[in-house]
Coordinates of C-alpha atoms in Angstrom, one line a residue:
X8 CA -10.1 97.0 -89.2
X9 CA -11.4 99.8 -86.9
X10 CA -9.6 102.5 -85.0
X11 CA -11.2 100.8 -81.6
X12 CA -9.3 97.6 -82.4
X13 CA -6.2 99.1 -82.8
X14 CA -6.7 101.1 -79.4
X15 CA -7.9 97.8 -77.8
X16 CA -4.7 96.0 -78.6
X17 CA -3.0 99.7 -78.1
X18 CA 0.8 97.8 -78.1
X19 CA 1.1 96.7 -81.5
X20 CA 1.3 99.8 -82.8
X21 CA 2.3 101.7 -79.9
X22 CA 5.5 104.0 -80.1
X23 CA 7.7 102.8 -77.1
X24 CA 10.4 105.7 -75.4
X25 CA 13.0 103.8 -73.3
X26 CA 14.6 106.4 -70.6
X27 CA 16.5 106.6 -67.3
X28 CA 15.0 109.0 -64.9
X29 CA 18.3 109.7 -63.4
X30 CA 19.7 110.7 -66.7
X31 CA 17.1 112.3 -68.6
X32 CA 16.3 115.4 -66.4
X33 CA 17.4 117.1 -63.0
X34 CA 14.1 118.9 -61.4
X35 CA 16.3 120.1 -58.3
X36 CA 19.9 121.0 -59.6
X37 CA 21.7 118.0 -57.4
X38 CA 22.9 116.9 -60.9
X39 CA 21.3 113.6 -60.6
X40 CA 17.9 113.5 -63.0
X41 CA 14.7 112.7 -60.7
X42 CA 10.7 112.9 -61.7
X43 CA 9.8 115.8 -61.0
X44 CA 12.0 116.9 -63.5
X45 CA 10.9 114.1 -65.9
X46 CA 7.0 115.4 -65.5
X47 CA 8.2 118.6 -66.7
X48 CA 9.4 117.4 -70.0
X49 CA 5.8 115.5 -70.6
X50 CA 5.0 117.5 -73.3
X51 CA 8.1 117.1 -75.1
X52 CA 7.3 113.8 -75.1
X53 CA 3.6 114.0 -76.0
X54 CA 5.1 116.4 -78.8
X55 CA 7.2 114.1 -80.3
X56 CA 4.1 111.3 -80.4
X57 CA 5.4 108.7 -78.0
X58 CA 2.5 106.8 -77.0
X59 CA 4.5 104.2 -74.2
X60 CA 7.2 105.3 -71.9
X61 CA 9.4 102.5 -70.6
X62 CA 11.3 103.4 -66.8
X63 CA 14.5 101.8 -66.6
X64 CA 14.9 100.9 -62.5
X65 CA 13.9 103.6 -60.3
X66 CA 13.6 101.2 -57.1
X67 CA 16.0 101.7 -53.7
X68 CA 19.5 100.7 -55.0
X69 CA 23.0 100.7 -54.1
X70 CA 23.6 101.9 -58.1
X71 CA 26.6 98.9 -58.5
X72 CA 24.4 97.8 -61.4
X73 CA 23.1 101.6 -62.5
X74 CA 19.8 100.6 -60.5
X75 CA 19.2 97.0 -61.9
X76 CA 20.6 96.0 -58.4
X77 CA 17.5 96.7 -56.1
X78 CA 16.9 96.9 -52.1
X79 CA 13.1 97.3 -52.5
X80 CA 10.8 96.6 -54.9
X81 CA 8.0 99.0 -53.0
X82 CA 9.3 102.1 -53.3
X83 CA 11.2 104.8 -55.1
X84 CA 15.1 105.8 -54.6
X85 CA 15.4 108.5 -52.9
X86 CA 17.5 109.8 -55.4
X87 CA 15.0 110.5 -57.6
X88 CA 12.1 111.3 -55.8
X89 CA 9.4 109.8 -53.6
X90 CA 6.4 107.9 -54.5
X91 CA 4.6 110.4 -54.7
X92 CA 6.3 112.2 -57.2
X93 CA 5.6 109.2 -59.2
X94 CA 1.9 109.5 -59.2
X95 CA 1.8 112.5 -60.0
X96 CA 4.4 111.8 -62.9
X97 CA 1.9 108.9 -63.8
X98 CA -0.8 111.2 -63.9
X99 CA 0.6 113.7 -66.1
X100 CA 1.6 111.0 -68.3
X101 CA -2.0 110.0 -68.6
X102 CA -3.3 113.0 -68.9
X103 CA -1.6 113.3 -72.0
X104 CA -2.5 109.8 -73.3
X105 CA 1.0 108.5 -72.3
X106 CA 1.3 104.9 -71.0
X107 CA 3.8 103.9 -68.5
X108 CA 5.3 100.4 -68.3
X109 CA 8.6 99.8 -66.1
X110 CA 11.6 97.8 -65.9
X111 CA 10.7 94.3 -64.2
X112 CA 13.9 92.8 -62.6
X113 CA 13.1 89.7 -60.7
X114 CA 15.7 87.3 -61.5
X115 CA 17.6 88.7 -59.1
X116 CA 18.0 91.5 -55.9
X117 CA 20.4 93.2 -54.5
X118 CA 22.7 91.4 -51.9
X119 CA 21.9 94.3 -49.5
X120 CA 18.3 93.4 -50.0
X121 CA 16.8 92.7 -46.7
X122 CA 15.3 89.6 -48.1
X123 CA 19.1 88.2 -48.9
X124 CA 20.6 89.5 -45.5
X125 CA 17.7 87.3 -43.7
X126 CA 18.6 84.7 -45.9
X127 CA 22.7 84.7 -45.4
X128 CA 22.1 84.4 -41.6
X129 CA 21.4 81.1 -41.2
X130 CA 20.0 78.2 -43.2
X131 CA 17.0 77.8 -41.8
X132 CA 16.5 81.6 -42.2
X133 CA 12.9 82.6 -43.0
X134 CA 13.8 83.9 -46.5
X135 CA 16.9 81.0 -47.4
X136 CA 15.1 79.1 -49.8
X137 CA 13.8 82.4 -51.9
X138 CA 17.6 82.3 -53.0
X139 CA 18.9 79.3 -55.0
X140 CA 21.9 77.4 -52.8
X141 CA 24.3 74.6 -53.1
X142 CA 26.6 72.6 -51.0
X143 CA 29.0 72.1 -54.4
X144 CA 28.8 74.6 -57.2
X145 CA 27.7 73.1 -60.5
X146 CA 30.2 73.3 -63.2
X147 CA 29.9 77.0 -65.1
X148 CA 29.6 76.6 -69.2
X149 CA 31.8 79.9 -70.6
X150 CA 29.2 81.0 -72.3
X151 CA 26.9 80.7 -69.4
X152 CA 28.8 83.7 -67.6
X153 CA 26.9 87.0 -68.8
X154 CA 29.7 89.4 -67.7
X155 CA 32.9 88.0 -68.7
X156 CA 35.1 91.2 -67.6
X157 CA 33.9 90.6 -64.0
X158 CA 32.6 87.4 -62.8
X159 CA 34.2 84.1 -63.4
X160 CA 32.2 81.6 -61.9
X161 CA 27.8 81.9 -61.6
X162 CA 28.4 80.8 -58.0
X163 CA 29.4 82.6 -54.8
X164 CA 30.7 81.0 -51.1
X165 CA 29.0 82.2 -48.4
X166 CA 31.0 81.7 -45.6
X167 CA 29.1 82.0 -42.8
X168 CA 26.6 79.0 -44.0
X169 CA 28.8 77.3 -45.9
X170 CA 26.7 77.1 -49.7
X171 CA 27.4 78.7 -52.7
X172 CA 24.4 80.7 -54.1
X173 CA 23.6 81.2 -57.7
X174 CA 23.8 84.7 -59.3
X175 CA 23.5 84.6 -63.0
X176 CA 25.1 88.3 -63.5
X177 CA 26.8 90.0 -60.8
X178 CA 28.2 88.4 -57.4
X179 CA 26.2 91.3 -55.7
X180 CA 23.2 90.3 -57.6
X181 CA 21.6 86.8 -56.2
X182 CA 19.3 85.0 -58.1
X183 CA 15.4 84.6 -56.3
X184 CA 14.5 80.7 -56.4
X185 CA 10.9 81.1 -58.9
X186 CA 10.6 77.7 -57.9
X187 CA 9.4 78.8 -54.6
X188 CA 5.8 79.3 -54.7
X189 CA 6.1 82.1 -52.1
X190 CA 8.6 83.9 -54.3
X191 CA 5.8 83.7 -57.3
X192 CA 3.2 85.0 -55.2
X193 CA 5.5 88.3 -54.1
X194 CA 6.5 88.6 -57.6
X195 CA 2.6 88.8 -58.4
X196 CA 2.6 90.9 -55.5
X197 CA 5.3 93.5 -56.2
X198 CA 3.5 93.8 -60.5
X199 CA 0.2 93.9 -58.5
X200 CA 1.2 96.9 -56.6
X201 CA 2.8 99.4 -59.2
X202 CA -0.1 98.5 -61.6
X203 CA -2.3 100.0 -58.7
X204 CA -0.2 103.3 -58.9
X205 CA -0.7 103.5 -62.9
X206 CA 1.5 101.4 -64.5
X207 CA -0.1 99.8 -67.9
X208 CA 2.6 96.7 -68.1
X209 CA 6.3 96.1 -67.3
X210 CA 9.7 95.2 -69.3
X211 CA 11.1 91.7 -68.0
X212 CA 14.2 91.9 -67.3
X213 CA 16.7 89.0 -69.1
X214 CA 13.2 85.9 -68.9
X215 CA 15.3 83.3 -70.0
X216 CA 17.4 83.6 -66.5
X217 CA 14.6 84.4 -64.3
X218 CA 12.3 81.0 -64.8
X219 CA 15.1 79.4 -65.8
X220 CA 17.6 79.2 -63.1
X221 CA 16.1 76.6 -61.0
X222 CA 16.5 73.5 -63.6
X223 CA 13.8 71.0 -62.9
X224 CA 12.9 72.6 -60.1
X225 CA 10.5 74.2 -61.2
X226 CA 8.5 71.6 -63.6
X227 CA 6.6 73.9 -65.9
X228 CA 8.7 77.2 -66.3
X229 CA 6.5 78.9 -68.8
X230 CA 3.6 78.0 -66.9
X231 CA 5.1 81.1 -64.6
X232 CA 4.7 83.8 -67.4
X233 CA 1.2 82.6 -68.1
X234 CA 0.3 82.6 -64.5
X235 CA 1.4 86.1 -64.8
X236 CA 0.1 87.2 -67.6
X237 CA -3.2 85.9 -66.5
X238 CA -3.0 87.7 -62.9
X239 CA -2.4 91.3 -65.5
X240 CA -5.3 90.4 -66.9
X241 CA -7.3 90.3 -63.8
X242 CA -6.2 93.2 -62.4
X243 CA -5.4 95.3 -65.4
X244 CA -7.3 94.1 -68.7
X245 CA -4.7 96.2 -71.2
X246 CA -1.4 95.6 -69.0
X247 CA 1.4 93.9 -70.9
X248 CA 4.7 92.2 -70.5
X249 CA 7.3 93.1 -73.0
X250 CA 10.2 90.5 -73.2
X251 CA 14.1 90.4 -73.3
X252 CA 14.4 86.9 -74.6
X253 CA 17.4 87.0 -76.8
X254 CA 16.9 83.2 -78.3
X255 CA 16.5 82.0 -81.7
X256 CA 13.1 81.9 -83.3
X257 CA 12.6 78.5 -82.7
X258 CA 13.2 78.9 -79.3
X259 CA 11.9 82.3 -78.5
X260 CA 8.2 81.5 -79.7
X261 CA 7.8 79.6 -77.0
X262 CA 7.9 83.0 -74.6
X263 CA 5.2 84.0 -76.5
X264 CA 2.9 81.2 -75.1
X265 CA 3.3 79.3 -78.8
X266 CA 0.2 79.5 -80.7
X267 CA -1.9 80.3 -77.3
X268 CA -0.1 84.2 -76.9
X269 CA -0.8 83.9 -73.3
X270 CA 2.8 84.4 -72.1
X271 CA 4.6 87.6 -73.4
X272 CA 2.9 89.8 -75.0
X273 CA 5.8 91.4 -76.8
X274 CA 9.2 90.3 -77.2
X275 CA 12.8 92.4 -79.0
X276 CA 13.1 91.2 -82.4
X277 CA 17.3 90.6 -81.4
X278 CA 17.6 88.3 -84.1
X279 CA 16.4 90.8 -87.0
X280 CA 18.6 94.3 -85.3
X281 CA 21.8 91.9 -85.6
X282 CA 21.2 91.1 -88.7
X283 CA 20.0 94.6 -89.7
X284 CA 23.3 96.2 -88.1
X285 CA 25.5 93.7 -90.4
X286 CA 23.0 94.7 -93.4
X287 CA 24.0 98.5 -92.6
X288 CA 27.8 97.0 -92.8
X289 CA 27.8 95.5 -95.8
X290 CA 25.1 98.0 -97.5
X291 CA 23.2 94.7 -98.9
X292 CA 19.7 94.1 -98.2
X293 CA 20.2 90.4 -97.7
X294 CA 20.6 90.3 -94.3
X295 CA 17.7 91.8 -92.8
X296 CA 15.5 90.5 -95.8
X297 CA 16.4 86.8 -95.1
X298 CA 15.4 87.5 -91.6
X299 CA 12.3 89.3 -92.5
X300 CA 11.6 86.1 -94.5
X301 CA 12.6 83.6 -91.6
X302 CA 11.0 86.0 -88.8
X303 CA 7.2 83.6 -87.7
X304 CA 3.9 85.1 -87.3
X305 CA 3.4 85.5 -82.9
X306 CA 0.4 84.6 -81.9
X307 CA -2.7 86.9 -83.3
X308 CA -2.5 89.2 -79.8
X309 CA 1.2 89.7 -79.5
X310 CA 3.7 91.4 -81.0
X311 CA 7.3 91.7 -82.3
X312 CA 9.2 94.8 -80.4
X313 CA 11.4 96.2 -83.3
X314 CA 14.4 98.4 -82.4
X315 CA 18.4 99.5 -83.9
X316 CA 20.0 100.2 -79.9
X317 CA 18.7 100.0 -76.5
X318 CA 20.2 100.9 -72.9
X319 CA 22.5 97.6 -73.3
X320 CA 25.7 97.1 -75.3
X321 CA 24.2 96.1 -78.9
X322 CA 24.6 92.7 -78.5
X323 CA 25.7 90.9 -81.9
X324 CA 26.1 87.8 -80.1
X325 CA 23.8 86.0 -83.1
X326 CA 26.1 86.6 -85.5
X327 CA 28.9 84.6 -86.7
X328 CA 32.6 85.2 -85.8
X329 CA 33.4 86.9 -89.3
X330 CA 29.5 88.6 -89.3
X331 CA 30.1 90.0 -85.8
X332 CA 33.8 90.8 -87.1
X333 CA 32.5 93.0 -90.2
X334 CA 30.0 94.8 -87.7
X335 CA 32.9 95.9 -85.5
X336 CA 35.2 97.2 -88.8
X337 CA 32.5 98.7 -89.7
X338 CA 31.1 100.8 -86.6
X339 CA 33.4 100.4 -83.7
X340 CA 36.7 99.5 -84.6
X341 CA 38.7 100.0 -81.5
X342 CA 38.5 97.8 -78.7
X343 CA 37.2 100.8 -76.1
X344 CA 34.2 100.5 -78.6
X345 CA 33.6 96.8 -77.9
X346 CA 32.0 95.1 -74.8
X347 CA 32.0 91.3 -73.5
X348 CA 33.8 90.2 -77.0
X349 CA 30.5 90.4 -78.5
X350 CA 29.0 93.7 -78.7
X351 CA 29.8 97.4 -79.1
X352 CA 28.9 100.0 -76.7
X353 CA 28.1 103.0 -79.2
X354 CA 25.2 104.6 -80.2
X355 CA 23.6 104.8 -83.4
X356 CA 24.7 108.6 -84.6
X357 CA 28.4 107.7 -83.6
X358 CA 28.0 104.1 -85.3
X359 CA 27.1 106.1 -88.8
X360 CA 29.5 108.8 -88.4
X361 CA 27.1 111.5 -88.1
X362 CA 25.8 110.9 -91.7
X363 CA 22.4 112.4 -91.5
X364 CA 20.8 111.0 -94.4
X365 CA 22.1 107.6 -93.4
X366 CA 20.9 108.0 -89.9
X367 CA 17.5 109.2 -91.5
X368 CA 17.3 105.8 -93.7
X369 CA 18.3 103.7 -90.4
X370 CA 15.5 105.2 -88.2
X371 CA 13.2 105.6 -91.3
X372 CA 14.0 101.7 -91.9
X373 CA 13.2 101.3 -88.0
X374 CA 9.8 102.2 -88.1
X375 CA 8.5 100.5 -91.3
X376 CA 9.4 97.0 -90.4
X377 CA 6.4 95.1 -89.1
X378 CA 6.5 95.6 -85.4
X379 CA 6.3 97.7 -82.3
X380 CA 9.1 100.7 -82.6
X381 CA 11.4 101.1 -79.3
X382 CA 13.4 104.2 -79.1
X383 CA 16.0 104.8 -76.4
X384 CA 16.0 108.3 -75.4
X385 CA 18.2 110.9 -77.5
X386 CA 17.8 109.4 -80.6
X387 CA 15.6 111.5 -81.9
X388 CA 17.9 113.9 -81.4
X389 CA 21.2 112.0 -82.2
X390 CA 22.7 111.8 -78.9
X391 CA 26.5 110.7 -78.8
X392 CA 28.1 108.1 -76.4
X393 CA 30.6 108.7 -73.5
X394 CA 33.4 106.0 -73.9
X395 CA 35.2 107.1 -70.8
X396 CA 32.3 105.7 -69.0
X397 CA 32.7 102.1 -67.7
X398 CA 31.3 99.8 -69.7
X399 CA 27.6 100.0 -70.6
X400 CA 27.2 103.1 -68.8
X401 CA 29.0 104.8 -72.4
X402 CA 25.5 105.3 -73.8
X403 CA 23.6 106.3 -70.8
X404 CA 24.3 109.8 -70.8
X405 CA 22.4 112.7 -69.5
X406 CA 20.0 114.0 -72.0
X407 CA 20.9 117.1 -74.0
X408 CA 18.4 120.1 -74.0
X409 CA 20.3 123.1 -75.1
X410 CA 23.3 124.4 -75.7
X411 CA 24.6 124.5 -72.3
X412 CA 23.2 121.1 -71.9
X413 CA 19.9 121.7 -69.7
X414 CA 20.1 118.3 -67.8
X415 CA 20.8 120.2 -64.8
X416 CA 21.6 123.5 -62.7
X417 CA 24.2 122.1 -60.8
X418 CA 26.8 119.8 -62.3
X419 CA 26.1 116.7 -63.6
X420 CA 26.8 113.4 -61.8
X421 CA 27.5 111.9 -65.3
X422 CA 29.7 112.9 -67.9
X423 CA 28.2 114.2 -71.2
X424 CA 29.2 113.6 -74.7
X425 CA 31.9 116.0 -76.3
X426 CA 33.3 116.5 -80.1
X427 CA 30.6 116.6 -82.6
X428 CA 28.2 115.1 -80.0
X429 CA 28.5 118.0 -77.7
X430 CA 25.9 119.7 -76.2
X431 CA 26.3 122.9 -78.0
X432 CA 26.2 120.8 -81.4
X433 CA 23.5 118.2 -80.7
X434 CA 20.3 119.4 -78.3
X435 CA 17.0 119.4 -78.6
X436 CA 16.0 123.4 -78.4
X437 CA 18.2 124.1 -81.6
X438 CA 16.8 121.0 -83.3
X439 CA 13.1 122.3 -82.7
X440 CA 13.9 125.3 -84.7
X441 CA 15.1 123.6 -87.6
X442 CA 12.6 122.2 -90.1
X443 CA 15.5 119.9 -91.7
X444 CA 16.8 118.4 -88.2
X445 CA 16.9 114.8 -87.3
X446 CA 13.9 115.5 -84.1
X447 CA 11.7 116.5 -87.0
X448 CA 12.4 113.6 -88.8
X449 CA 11.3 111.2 -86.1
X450 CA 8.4 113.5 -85.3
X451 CA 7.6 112.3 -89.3
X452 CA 8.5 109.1 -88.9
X453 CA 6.3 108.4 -85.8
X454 CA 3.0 110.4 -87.3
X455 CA 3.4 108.2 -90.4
X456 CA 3.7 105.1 -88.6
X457 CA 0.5 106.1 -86.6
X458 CA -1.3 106.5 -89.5
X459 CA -0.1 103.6 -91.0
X460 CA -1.5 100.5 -88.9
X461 CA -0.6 98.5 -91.7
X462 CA 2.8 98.3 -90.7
X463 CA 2.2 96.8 -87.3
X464 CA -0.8 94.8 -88.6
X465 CA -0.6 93.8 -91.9
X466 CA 0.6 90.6 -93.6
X467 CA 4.4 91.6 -94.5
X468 CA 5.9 90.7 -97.8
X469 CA 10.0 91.2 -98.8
X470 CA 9.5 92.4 -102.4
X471 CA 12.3 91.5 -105.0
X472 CA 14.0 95.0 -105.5
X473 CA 16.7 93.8 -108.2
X474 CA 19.3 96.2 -106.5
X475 CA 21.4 94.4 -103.4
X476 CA 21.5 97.0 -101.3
X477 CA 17.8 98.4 -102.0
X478 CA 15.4 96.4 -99.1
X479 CA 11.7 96.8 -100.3
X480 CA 8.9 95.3 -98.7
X481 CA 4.9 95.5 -98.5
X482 CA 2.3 95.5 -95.3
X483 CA -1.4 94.4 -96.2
X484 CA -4.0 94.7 -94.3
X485 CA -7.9 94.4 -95.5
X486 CA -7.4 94.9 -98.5
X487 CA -4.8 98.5 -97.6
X488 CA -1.1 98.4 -98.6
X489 CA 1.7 100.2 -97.4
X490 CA 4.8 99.6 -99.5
X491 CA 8.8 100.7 -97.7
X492 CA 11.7 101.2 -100.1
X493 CA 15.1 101.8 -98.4
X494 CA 18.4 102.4 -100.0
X495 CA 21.2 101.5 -98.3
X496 CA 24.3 102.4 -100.1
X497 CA 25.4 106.1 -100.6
X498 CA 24.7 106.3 -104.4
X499 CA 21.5 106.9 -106.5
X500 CA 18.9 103.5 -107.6
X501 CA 16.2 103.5 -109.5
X502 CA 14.4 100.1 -109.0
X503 CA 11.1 98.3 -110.6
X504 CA 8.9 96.7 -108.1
X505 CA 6.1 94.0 -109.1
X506 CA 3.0 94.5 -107.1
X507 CA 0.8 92.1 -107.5
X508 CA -2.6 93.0 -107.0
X509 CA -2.3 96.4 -107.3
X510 CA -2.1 96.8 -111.2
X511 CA -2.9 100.9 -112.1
X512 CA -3.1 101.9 -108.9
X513 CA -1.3 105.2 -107.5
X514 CA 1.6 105.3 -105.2
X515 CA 1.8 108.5 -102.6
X516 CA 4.8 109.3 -101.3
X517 CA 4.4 109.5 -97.3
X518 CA 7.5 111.6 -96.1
X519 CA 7.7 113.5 -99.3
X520 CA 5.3 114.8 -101.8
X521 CA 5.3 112.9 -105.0
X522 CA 3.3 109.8 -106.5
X523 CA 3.8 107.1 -108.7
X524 CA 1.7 105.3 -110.9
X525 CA 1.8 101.0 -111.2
X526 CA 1.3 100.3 -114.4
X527 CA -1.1 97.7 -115.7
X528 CA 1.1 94.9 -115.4
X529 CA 1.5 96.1 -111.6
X530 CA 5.0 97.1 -111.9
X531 CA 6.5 100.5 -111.1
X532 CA 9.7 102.7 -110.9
X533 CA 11.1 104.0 -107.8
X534 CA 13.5 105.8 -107.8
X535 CA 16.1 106.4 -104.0
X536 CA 18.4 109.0 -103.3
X537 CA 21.5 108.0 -102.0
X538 CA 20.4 106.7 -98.5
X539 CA 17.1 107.3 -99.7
X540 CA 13.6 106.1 -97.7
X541 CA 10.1 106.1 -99.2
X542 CA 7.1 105.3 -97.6
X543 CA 4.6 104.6 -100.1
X544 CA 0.5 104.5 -99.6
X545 CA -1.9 102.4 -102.3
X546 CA -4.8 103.6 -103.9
X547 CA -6.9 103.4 -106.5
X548 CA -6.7 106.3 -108.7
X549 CA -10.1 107.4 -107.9
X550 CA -9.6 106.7 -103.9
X551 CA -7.5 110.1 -101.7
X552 CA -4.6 108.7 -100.2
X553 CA -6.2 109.0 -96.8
X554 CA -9.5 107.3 -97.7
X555 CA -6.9 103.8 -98.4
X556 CA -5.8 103.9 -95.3
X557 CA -6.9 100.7 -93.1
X558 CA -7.8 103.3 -89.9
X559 CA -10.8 105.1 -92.0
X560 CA -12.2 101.9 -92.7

């Protein structure tokens, strides 16, 4: 495998930076973040080794949805700039080898939306059939409503034409009819455009719901994402679409494009992080390993998108009753902590109880399992959650830069963490002066994972450890190995791995010094701190470290 091959198919082993420009910085002190204040902190990012910044919504928006709720899909909020503070944003991004993808949310608009207001006037209203109506609501499944605490039915009365109209989230938030070639072609339109301005892919916002929606309708639903994909290609040969398809295997693979990979490019691994989070409950291995095990191969192109939390509650909706049950004991015990019945709206640091060695092994576990990493911002510096905030909105907190917090010169729109998530305890100036912090740690974490394409590329195997709460596994790729050994119980384990294949070869240590030697039956001693991570490069005893590595070959 050559360097150019990995930078060719640059997203499966890109390292993905999820952020909100209104919360991460404030470039003109009206408390509200913006991009001109985002373009400043560039080189933090480029610092840190982020290779792919994902936008959450930045479009025109009345904010009843924190932005997922747009007016126009052409422009910028004002709140946060204009477009042309997003070019140059763009062009500082690439200027340090950033990519930019954004939030794609077409499933639905706004109901202020101009295209919606044109289409509630009358039914024969140049826009009516972009919107999906009905003269009698079709009866709602339960489970079918995403937001439980707020909507009851997926339908709404419009009493001026007398339909209902579908809106698969919100009331506010109508659902475009994909089944209408014109939508399709503005869809097309609106990715066509922002690619034009810089933009090297886009997020999809909830794809089951948005080709989905229209029934039969629409006969070949997936035939949509490909037309899309296809229409990326055109215009923008290394453009990608990363998918929220929260489905079983079985059922996701098809989002993918099946064995063809001409759909998504990417989609979340949901189905591993659940069962990772109840691994982290129970500190067994079993979890995640069986769904390492069970987890297919997407097609040779594509890629898994691996991830602990994102901007959304975390979601444990795959679990069972008494799985999802242990989770919440575990991590969020009180009901403010839990969302919708079925998540918990936390982040990660909180989750742990400010363990740092445990929240080392969690992000250190992250990054070795085969996939694309996706951070959500202030993890690498172990932000804290607001649960005053309503809902979701818990975890999107401004971003904490110093002790004073540094969002901002005026006052914040949003609240800020407090306690032992502070801003005078957790911020990212003291962190970079301390050699033993956790924004170090990911700064190791992501340089190792860079140069260790292995892990994104390679054929993974889930070793047998012998200890149940110590995960091993191995990535191979031409004939280079990468072997990940994670302890996740708060006591010592030494455990003997068999490596097959790899009989007397040496074992270096990637985040620490140290090496190990397999003996000639290939099996070797590791021994784990409590909470302990090891990273662990092949070679032969005559080959440097850095020489086994699959990007020098």
């Amino acid at each position: 495998m050559r360097l150019t091959q990995t930078s060719d198919l640059w997203w499966k082993n890109a390292v993905v930076y999820c952020l909100d420009v209104e919360t991460y910085k404030d470039g003109d002190g009206d408390g509200v973040g913006d991009f001109r204040g985002l373009t400043q902190q560039i080189d933090y990012l480029h610092s840190l080794g982020i290779t792919c910044l994902w936008l959450m919504p930045f479009f025109p928006t009345p904010n009843r949805d924190d932005g997922y709720d747009i007016t126009d899909f052409y422009s910028v909020d004002p709140r946060l700039g204009t477009l042309g503070d997003f070019v140059e944003f763009i062009r500082t991004a690439t200027d340090r080898g950033i990519r930019v993808i954004a939030d794609l949310v077409v499933n639905h608009t706004s109901d202020r939306h101009p295209w919606f207001k044109d289409a509630k006037s009358s039914r024969d209203a140049r826009h009516r059939d972009w919107y999906v109506w009905s003269d009698t609501p079709e009866p709602d499944h339960p489970e079918a409503v995403v937001f439980p605490d707020k909507e009851k039915s997926l339908w709404q009365y419009d009493k001026k034409t007398r339909q209902y109209y579908l809106h698969s989230f919100y009331r506010h938030q109508p659902d475009l009819n994909v089944a209408n070639p014109e939508v399709r072609d503005e869809i097309a339109r609106i990715l066509g455009f922002w690619m034009e301005l810089g933009l090297s892919g886009f997020r999809v916002d909830a794809v089951p719901f948005l080709i989905e929606n229209v029934g039969d309708k629409l006969p070949d639903p997936h035939a949509f994402l490909a037309d899309l994909r296809a229409f990326m290609g055109r215009r923008k040969g290394g453009a990608v679409l990363l998918g929220e398809v929260n489905l079983s295997y079985p059922e996701l693979m098809g989002y993918f494009g099946d064995g063809n990979g001409d759909q998504l490019t990417m989609c979340f691994d949901f189905f591993a992080m659940q069962r990772l989070w109840l691994s982290l409950a129970r500190d067994e291995a079993e979890p995640i390993a069986a769904a390492l095990r069970e987890r297919p191969k997407p097609p040779k192109d594509c890629q898994w998108a691996t991830f602990l939390r994102n901007h959304d509650e975390l979601t444990l909706d795959k679990l069972s009753d008494e799985e999802r049950q242990e989770v919440f004991d575990a991590f969020g015990p009180d009901q403010s902590m839990q969302i919708y019945g079925r998540g918990l709206r936390r982040r990660l640091p909180a989750m742990l109880g400010g363990d740092l060695r445990r929240i080392k092994m969690a992000y250190s576990l992250m990054f070795s399992l085969p996939g694309t990493p996706v951070m959500f911002y202030g993890e690498e510096i172990g932000l804290g959650e607001d649960l005053d905030a309503e809902g979701r909105m818990a975890v999107r907190v401004p971003m904490q830069w110093s002790r004073e917090g540094g969002f901002s010169s005026g006052t914040p729109e949003r609240g800020m963490p407090g306690g032992a998530y502070a801003p005078e305890r957790v911020n990212v100036a003291d962190q970079k002066r301390d050699t033993d912090s956790l924004l170090r740690w990911f700064q190791l974490l992501i340089e190792r994972y860079r140069e260790c394409p292995e892990l994104a590329w390679g054929e993974n195997t889930v070793l047998d450890s012998g200890h149940p709460s110590v995960l091993a596994h191995r990535c191979d790729a031409e004939g280079a190995t990468v072997v990940a050994v994670h302890n996740l119980c708060d006591t010592t384990a030494d455990v003997e791995l068999t490596l097959a294949g790899l009989e007397s070869c040496v074992l270096t240590d990637l985040l620490v010094d140290g090496t190990l030697e397999v003996s000639d039956k290939g099996r070797v001693l590791v021994p784990l701190d409590p909470h302990g991570c090891r990273w662990l490069r092949v070679s032969a005893r005559e080959v440097p470290p850095d020489d086994a590595s699959v990007k020098s070959r």
